[in-house]
mmCIF file of C-alpha atoms in Angstrom:
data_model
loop_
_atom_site.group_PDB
_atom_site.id
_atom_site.type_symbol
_atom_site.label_atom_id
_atom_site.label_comp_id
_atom_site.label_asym_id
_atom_site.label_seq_id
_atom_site.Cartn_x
_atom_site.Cartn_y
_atom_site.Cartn_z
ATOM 1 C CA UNK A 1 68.821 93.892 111.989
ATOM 2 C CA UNK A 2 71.291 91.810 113.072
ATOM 3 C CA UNK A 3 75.542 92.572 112.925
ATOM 4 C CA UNK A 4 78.088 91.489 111.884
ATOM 5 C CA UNK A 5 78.872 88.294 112.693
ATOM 6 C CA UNK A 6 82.606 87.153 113.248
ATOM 7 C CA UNK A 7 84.060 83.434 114.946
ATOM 8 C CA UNK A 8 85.943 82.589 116.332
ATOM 9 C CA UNK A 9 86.131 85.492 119.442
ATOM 10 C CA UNK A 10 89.333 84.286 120.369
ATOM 11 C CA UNK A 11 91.992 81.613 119.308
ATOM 12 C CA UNK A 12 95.348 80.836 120.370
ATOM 13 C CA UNK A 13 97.877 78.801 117.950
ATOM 14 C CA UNK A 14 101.721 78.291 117.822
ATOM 15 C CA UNK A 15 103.972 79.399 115.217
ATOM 16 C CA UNK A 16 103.448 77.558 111.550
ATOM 17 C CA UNK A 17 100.573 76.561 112.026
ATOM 18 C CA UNK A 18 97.495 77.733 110.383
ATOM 19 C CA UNK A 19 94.082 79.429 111.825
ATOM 20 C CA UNK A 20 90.724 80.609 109.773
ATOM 21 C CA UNK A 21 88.227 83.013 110.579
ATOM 22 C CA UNK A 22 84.931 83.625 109.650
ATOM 23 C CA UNK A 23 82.764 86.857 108.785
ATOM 24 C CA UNK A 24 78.782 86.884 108.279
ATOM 25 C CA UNK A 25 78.254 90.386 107.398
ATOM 26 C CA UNK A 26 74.505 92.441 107.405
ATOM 27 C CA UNK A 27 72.331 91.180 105.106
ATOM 28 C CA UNK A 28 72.426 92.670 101.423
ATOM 29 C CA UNK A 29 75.594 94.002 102.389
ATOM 30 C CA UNK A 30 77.614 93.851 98.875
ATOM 31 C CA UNK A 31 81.188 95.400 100.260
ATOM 32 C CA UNK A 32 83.079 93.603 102.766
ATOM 33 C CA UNK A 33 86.291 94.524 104.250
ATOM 34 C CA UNK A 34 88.739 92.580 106.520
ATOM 35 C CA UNK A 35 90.948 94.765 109.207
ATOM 36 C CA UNK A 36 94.086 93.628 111.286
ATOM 37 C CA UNK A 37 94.789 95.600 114.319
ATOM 38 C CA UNK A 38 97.878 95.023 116.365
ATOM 39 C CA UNK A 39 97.740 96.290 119.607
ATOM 40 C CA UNK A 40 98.290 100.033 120.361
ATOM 41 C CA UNK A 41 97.673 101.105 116.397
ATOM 42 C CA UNK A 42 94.684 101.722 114.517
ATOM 43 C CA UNK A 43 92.941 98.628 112.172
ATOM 44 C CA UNK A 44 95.055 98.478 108.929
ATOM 45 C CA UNK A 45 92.904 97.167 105.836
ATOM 46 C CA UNK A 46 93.905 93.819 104.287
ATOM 47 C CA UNK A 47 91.501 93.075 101.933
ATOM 48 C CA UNK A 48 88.283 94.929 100.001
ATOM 49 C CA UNK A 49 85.568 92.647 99.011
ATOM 50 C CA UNK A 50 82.665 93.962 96.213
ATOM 51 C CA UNK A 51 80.356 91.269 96.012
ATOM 52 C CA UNK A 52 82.434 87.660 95.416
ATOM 53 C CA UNK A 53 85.480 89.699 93.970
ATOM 54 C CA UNK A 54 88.334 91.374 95.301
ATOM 55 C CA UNK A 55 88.616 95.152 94.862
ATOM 56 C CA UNK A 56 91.645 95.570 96.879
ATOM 57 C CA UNK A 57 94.694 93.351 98.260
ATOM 58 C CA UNK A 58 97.152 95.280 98.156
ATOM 59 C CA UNK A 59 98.160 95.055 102.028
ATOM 60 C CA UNK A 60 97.383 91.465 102.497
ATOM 61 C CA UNK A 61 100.727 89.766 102.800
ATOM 62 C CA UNK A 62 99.957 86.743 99.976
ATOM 63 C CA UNK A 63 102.613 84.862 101.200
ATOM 64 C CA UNK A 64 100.507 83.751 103.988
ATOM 65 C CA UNK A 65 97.087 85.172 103.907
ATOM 66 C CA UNK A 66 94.572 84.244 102.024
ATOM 67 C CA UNK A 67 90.162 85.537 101.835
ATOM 68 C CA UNK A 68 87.756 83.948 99.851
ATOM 69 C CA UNK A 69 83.726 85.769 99.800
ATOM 70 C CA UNK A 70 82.002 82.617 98.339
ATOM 71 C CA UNK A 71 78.508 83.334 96.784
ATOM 72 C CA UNK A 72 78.837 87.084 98.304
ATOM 73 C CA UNK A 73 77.878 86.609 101.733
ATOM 74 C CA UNK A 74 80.206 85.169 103.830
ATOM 75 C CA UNK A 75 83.789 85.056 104.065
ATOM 76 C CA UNK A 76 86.922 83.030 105.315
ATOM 77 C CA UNK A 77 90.302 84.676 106.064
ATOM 78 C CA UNK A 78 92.975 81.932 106.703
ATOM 79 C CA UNK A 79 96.654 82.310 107.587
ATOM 80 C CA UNK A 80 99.236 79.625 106.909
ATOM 81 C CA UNK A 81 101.672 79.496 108.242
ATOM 82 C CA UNK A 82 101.116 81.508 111.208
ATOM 83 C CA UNK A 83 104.125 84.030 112.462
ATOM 84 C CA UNK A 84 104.512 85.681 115.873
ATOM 85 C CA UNK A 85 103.620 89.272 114.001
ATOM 86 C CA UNK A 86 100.846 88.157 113.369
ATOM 87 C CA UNK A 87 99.296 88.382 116.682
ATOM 88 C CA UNK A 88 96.288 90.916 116.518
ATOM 89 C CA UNK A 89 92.608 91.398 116.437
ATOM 90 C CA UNK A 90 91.297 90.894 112.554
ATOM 91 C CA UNK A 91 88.242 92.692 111.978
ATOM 92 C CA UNK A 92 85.341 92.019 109.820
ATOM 93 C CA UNK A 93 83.417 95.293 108.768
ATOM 94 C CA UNK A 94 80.895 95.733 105.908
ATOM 95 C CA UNK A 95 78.760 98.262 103.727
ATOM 96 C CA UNK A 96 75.720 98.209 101.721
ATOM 97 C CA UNK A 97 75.428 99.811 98.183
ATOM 98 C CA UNK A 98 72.440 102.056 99.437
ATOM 99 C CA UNK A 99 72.824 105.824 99.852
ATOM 100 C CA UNK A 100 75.082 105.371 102.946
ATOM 101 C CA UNK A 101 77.719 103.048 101.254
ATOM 102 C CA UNK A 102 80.540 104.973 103.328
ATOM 103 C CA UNK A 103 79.214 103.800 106.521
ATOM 104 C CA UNK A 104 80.897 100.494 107.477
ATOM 105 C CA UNK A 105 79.533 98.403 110.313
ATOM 106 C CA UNK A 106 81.720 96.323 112.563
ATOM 107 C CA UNK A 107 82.227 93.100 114.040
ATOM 108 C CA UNK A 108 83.303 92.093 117.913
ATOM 109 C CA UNK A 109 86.969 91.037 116.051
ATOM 110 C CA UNK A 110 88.593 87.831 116.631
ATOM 111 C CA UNK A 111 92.178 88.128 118.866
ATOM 112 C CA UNK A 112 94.688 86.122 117.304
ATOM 113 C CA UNK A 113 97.823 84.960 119.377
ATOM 114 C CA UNK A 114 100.375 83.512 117.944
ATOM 115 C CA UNK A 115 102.761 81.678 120.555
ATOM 116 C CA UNK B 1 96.594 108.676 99.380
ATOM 117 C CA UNK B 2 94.916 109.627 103.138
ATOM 118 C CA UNK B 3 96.454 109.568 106.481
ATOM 119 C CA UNK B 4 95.159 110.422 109.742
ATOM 120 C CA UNK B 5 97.084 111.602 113.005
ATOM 121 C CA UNK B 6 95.749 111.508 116.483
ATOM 122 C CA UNK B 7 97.475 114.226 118.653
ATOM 123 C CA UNK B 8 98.284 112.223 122.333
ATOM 124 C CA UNK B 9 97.765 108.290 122.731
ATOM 125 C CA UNK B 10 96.323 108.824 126.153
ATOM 126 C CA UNK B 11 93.862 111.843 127.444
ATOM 127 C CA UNK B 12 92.846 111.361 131.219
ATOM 128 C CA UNK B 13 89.942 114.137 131.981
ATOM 129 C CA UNK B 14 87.867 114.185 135.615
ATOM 130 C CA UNK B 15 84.462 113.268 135.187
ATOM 131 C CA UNK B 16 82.069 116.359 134.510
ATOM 132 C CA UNK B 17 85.125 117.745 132.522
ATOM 133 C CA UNK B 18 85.641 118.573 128.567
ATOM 134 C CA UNK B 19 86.414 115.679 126.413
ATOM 135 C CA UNK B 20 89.087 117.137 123.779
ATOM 136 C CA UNK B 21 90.303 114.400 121.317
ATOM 137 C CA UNK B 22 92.480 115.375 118.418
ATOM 138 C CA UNK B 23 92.700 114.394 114.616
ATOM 139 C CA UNK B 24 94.425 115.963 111.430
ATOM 140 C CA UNK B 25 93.934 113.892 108.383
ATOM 141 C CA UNK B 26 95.312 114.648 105.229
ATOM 142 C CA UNK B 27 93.499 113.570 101.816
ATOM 143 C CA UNK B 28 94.313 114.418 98.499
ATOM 144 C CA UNK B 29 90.761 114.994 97.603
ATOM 145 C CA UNK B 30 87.695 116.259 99.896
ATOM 146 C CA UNK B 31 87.248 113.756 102.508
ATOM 147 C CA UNK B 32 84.629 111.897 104.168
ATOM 148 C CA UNK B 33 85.744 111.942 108.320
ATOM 149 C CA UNK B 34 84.644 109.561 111.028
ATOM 150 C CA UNK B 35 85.096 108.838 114.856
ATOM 151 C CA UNK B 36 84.988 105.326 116.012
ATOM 152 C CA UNK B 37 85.081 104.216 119.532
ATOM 153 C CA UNK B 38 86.008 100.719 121.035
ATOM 154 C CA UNK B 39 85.462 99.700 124.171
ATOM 155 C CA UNK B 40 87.353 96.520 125.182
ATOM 156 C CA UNK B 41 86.989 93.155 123.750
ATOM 157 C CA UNK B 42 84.636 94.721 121.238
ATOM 158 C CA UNK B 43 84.305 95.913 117.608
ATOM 159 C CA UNK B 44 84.299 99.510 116.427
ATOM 160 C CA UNK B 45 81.116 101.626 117.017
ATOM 161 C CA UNK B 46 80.792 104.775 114.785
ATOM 162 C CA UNK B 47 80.286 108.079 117.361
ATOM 163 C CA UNK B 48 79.540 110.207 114.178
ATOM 164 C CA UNK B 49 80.673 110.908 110.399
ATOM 165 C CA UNK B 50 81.200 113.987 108.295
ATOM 166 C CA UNK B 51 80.463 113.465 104.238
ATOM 167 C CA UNK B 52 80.460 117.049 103.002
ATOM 168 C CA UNK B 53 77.201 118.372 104.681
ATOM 169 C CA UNK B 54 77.469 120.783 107.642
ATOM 170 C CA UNK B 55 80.620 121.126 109.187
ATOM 171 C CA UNK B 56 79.201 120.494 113.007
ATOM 172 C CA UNK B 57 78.286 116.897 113.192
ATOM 173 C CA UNK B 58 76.780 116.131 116.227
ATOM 174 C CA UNK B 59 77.088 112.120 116.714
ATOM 175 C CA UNK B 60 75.854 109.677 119.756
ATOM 176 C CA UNK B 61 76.417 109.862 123.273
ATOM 177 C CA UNK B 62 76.884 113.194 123.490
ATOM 178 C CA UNK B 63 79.625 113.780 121.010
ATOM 179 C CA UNK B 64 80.203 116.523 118.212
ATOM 180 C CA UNK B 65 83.090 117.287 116.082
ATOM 181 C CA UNK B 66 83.935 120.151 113.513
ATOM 182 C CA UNK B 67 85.305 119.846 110.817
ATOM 183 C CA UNK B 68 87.793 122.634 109.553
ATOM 184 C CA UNK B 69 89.236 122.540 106.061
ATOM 185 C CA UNK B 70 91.685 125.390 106.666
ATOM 186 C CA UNK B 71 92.974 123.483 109.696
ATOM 187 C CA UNK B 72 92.358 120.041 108.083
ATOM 188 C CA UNK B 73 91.498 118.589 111.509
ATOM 189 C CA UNK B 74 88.574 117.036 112.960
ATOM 190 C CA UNK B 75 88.658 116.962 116.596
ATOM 191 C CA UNK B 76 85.812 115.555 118.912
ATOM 192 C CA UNK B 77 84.319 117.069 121.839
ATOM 193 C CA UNK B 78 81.997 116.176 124.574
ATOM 194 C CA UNK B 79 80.674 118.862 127.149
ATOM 195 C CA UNK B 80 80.939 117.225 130.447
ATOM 196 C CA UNK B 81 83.114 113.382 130.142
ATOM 197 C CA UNK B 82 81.182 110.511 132.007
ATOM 198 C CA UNK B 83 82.807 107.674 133.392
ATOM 199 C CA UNK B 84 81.182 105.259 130.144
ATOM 200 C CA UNK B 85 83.212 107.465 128.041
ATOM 201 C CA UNK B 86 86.075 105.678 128.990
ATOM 202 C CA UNK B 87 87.146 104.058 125.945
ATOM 203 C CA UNK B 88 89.300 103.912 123.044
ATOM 204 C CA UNK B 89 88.566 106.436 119.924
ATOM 205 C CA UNK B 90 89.482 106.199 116.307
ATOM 206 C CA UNK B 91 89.800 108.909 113.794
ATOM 207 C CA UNK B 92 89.498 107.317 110.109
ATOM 208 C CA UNK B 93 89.144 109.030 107.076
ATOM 209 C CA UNK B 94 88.208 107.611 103.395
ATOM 210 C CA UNK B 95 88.035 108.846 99.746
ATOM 211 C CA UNK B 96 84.728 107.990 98.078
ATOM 212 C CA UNK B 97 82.268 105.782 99.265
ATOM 213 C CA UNK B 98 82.634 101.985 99.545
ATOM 214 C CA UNK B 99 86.751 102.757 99.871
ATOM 215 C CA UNK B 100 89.033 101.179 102.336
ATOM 216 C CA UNK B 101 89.241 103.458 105.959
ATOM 217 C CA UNK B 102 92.513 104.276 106.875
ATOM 218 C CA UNK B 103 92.364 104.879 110.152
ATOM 219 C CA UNK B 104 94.412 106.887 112.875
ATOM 220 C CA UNK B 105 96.386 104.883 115.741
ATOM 221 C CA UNK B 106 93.775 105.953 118.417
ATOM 222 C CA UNK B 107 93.868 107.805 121.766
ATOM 223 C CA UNK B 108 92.729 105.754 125.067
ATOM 224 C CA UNK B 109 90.118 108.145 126.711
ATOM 225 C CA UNK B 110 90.456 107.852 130.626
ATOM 226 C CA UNK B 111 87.995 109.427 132.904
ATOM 227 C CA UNK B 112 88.460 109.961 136.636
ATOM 228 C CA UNK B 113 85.977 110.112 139.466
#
């Protein structure tokens, strides 16, 4: 079974302008989740996907961020315009609706840095 | 509303020697636990998870972890540390199922020859 899927691994960008990143999660996996992690913390939740439609946003800063889960597969996380803070790793993780639906799996990340 | 705290941001053990990572969450309802670990330029890999069943959950690589509702921690162990250990560990904890993890800020797991 293949992972979760995340590009790109690593991109570099100066301040105001904008960056996307993509997520491919497991197959049949209806719950997707999208994670920033600054360096030296733990990954802080930004948004909660459930199939195409948002379950949670409330930590997403809408100002700048913005996730779309087209169809229910894959999904696009863009920031614009881009601020120094926001230099981290954003994680991808997702969860099937089978008997182990608290069990999230993981992407490699993509490293932000925002110069 | 959860919250997880990871006692020391760095443990350095000799190899052969206990592995002693600490987490106290608090939940307002019964909790479902986990241990992550991350090893560099890589995603999150789940060591082991607790979801109400027995309170010993013995995980991969080696690792276990207790959970104790009186003490409302969840601390991981390993026997004898190896030099792969080396790593960073998560603690997360999470409501119900298919919730949001909110996760603990980690503790950087050296191990010396």
């Amino acid at each position: 079974e293949a992972g979760v899927a995340q590009s790109p691994r690593y991109k570099i960008i100066e301040k105001r302008q904008s960056v996307a990143f993509w997520c491919n999660p497991i197959s049949g996996h209806a719950t997707l989740y999208w994670y920033q992690q600054i360096l030296g913390q733990g990954p802080k939740l930004l948004i909660q996907f459930q199939n195409n439609g948002v379950v949670d946003d409330s930590q997403l800063p809408k100002d700048r961020f913005s996730a779309e889960r087209l169809k229910g597969v894959d999904s696009t996380l863009k920031i614009q315009p881009a601020k120094l803070e926001d230099s981290a790793v954003y994680l991808c993780a997702s969860s099937s609706r089978g008997p182990k639906t608290y069990e999230q799996y993981f992407g490699p990340g993509t490293r932000l840095t925002v110069t | 509303a959860q919250s997880v705290t990871q006692l020391g941001s760095h443990v350095s053990v000799s190899e052969g020697a206990l592995v002693l990572l600490r987490c106290n969450y608090s939940s307002s309802v019964p909790p479902y636990l986990f241990w992550y670990v991350q090893y560099p330029n890589q995603g999150l890999q789940l060591l082991l998870k607790y979801t109400s069943a027995a309170t010993l959950v013995k995980g991969i690589n080696g690792f276990e972890a207790e959970f104790k509702k009186s003490e409302t921690s969840f601390h991981l162990t390993k026997p004898s540390a190896h030099m792969s250990d080396a790593a960073e560990y998560f603690c997360a904890v999470s409501a119900l199922t298919s919730t949001p993890l909110v996760f603990g800020k980690g503790t950087r797991l050296s191990v010396i020859a």
